[in-house]
Coordinates of C-alpha atoms in Angstrom, one line a residue:
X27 CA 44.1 -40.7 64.4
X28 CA 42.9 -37.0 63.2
X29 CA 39.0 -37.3 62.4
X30 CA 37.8 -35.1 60.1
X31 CA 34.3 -33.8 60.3
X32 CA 32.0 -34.7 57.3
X33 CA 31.6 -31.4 55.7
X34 CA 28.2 -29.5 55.0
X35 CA 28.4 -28.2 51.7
X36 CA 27.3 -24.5 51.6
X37 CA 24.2 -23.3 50.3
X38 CA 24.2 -22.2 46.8
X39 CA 23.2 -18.0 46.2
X40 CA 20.8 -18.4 43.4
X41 CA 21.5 -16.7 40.6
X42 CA 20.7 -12.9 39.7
X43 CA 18.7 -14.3 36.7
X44 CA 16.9 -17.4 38.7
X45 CA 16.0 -14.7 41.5
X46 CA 14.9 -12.0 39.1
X47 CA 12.8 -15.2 37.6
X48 CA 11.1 -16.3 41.1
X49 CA 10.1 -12.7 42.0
X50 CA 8.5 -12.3 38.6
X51 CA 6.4 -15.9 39.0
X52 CA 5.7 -14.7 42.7
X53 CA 4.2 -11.4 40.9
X54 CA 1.9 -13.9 38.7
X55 CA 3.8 -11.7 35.6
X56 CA 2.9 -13.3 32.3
X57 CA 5.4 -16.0 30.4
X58 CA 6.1 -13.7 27.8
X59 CA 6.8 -10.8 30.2
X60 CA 9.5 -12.9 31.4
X61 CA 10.9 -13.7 28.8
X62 CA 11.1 -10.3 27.9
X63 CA 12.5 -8.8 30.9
X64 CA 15.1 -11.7 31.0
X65 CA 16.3 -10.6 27.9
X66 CA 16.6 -7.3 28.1
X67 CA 18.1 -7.6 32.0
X68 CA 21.4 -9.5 29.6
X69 CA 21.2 -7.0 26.9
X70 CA 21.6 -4.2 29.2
X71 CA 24.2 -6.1 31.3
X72 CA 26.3 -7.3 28.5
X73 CA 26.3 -3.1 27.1
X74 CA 27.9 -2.8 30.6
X75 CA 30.6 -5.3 29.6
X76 CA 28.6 -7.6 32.5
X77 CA 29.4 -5.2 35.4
X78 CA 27.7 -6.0 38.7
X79 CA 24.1 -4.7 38.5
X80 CA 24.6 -2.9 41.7
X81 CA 27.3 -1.1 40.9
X82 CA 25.3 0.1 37.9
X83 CA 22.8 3.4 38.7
X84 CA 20.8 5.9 36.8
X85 CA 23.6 7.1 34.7
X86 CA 24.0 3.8 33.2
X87 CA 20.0 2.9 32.2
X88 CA 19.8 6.6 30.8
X89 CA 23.0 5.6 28.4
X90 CA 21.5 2.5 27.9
X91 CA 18.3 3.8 26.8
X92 CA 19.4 6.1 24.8
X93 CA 21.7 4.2 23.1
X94 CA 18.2 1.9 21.9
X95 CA 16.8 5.1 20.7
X96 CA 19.3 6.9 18.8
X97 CA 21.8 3.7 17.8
X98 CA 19.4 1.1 17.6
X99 CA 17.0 3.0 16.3
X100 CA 14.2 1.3 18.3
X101 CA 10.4 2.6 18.5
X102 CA 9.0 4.2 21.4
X103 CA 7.2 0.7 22.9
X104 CA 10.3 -1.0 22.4
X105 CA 12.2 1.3 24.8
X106 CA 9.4 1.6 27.1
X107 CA 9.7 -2.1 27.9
X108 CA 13.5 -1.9 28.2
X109 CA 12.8 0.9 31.1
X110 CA 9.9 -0.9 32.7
X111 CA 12.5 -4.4 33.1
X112 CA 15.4 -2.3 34.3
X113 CA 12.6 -1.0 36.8
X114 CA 11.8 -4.0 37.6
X115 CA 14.6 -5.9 38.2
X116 CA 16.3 -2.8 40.4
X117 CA 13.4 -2.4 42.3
X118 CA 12.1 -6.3 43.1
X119 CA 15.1 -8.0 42.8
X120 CA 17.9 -5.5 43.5
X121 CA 16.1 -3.6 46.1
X122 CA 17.5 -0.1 44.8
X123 CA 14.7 2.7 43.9
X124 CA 15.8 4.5 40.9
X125 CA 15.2 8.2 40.4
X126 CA 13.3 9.7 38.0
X127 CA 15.7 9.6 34.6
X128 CA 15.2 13.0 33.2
X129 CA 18.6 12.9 30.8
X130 CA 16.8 9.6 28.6
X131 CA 16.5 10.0 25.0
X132 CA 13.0 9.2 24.0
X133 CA 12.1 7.2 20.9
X134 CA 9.7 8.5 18.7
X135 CA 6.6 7.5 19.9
X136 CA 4.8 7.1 16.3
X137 CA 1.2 8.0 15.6
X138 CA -1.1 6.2 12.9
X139 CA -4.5 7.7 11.5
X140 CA -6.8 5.9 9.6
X141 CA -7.1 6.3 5.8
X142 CA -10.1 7.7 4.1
X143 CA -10.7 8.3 0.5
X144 CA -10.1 11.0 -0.7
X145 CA -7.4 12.0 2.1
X146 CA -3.5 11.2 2.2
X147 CA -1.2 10.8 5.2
X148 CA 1.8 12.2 5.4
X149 CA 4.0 10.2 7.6
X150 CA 6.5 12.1 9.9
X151 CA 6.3 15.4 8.2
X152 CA 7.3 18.4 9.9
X153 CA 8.0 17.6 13.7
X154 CA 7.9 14.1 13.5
X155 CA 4.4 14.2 13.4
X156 CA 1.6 12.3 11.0
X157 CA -0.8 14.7 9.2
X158 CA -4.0 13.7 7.0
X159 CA -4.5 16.1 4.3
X160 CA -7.0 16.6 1.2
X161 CA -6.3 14.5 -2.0
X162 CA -7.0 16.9 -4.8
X163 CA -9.7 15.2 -7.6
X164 CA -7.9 16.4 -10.3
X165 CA -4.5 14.4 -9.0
X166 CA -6.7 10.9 -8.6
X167 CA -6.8 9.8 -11.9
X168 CA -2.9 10.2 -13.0
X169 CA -2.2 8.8 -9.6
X170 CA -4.3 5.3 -10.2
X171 CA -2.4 5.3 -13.4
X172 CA 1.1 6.2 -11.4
X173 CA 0.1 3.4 -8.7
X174 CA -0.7 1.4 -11.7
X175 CA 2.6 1.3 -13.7
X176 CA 4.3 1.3 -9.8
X177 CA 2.7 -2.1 -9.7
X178 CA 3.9 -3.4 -12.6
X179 CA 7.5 -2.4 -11.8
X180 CA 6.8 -3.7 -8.0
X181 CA 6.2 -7.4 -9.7
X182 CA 9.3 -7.5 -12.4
X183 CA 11.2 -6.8 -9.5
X184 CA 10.4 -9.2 -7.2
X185 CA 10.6 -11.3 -10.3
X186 CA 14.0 -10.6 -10.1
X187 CA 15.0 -10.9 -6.9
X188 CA 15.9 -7.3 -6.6
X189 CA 16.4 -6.0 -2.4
X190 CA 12.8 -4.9 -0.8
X191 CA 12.6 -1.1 0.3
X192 CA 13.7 0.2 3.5
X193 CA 12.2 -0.2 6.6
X194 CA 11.5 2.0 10.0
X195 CA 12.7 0.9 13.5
X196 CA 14.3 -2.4 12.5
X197 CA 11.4 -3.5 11.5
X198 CA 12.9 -5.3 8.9
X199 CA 14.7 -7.9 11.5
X200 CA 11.2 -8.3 13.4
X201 CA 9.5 -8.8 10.0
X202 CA 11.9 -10.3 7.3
X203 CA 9.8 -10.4 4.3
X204 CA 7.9 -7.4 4.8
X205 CA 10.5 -4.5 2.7
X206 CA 9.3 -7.1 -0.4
X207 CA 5.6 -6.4 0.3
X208 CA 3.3 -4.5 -2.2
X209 CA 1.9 -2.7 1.4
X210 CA 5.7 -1.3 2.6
X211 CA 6.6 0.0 -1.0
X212 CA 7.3 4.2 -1.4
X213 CA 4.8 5.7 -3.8
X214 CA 8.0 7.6 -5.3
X215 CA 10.2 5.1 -5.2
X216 CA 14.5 5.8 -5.8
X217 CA 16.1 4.5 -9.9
X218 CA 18.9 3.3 -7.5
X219 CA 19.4 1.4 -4.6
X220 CA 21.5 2.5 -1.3
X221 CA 22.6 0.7 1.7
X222 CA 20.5 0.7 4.9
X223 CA 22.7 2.5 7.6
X224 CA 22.2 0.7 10.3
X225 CA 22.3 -2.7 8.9
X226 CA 24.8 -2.7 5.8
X227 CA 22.3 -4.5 3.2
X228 CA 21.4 -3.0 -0.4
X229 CA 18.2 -1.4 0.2
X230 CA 15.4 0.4 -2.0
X231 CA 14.5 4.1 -0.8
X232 CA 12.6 6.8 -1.7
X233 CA 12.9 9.3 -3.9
X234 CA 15.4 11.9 -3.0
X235 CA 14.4 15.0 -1.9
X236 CA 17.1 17.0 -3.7
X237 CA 15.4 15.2 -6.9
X238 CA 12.1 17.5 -5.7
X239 CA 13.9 20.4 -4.7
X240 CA 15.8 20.6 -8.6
X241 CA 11.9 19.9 -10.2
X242 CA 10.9 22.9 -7.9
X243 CA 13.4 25.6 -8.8
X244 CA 13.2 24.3 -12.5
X245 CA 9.6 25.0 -12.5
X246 CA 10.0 28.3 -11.1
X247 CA 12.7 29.3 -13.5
X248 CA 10.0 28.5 -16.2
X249 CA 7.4 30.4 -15.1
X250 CA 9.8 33.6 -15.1
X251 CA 9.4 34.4 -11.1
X252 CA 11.6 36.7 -10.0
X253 CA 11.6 35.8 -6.3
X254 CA 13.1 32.9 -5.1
X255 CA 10.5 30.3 -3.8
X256 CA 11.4 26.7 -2.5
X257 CA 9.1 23.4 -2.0
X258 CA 8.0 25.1 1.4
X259 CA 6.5 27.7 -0.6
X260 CA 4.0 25.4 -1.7
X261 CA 2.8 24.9 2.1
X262 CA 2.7 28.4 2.6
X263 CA 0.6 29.2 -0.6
X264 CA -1.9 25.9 0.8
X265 CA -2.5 27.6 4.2
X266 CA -2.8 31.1 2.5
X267 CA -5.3 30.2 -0.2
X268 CA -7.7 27.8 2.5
X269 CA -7.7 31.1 4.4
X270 CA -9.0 33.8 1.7
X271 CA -11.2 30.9 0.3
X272 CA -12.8 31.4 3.6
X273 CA -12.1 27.8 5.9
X274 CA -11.7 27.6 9.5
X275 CA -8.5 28.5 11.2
X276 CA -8.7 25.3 12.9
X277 CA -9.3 23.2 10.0
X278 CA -6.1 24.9 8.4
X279 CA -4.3 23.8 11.6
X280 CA -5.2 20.3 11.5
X281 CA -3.8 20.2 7.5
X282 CA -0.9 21.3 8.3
X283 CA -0.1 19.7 11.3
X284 CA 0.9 22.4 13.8
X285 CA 0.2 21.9 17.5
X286 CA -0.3 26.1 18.2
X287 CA -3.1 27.8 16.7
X288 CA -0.6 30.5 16.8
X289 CA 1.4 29.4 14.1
X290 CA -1.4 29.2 12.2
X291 CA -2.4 32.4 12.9
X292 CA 0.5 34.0 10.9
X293 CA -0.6 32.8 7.4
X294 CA -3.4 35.9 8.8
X295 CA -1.3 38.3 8.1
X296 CA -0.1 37.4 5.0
X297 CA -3.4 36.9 3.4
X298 CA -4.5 40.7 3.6
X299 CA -4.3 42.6 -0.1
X300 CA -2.8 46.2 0.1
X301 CA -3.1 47.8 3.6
X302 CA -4.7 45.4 6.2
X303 CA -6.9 44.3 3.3
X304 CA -8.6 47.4 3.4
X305 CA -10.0 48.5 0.2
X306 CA -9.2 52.3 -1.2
X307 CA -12.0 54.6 -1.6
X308 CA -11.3 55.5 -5.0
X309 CA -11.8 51.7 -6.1
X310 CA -15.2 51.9 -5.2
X311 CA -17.6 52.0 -7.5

């Protein structure tokens, strides 16, 4: 009679997500962390079609990162935390060092000032940057009057259900309600809605910039000039006349938002009347 011996069963391999799971509770890493990491450790495997983590190396995080920043459209804390789990979970659970990824599109990391009266921010002007600039006096009364009627527009819509403005970064899938919000709306808002191009819905944007460039060169073909001048005229004229109105360089600089003095410095050139500036001895009285 054949006797077969009782068998063991094997020992189960724990999963790459229960692993990735005890190491982080062993590293006393917060709930949330977790959750977070988790999540993005499926996201970036399913973008890999679910291809073994191991087989996957620098090449893949960088496209994976930079398919967050320039598809998805993410902001720059967003991505960081996708890189910091992918670090993670290589180095803790995987046991593989990662190089340094030099090829990774960055996301815009996005800085805020504070508002003050009298001053206005422009929000990723030239360079992507923020700027705070001076709100003329004469401009504050028809602008209260402009925010005023805005309003009233910004309530008949919403009385009609019409779509909220567009948002930055998908923000609008993190906060739903907020492109219907008095505090998200463009000062110079668009007659017409467009659809958002990353998510497909009717949205409200601002006002088109060809719609400012038209006003500009019908303005100038009022005032009979005969050389041709464009909306960047008008920053050029700014820097010029803070400069022979006698205001720091530096101040200058901070208006409009360059990061060399050097740049600024140009505008000293241009400034100068006749030859350097230099006044002709026969126009002396």
């Amino acid at each position: 009679m054949l006797i077969r011996e009782p068998q063991v069963p094997a020992e189960r391999t724990p999963s790459l997500l229960a692993l990735a799971r005890e190491r982080m509770r062993t590293r006393h890493l917060s709930r949330r962390t977790e959750q977070a990491y988790l999540q993005w450790m499926r996201r970036y495997a399913a973008f890999h079609d679910h291809r073994p983590l191991r087989a996957l190396g620098p090449r893949e995080v960088e496209t994976f990162l930079t398919h967050l920043a320039v598809e998805q459209q993410v902001g720059a804390a967003t991505q960081n935390q996708a890189l910091q789990a992918l670090l993670f979970i290589y180095r803790h659970v995987l046991g593989i060092e990662l190089p340094w990824l030099e090829n990774v599109t960055r996301a815009t990391q996005v800085k805020r000032l504070a508002l003050e009266r009298g001053e206005l921010i422009v929000r990723e002007g030239k360079g992507g940057k923020d700027r705070v600039t001076m709100l003329p006096a004469t401009l504050a009364t028809p602008l209260r009057a402009h925010l005023a009627r805005l309003r009233a527009w910004f309530e008949e819509e919403r009385r009609r259900e019409q779509p909220g403005v567009s948002l930055p970064y998908r923000l609008s899938r993190k906060y739903p309600q907020a492109g219907t919000q008095w505090g998200w709306q463009y000062l110079f808002p668009a007659a017409t809605l467009c659809r958002d191009p990353y998510l497909g819905v009717w949205v409200r944007s601002h006002l088109h910039e060809k719609r400012v460039q038209r006003a500009m060169q019908q303005a100038v073909h009022r005032a009979g000039l005969s050389q041709p001048a464009s909306c960047h005229t008008l920053r050029h004229c700014f820097a010029t006349h803070l400069l022979e109105d006698g205001y720091d360089i530096r101040t200058v600089q901070e208006l409009l938002g360059h990061s060399d003095l050097k740049t600024t410095m140009i505008y000293t050139h241009v400034m100068s009347k006749g030859a350097r500036g230099v006044r002709s001895p026969l126009d002396q009285k």
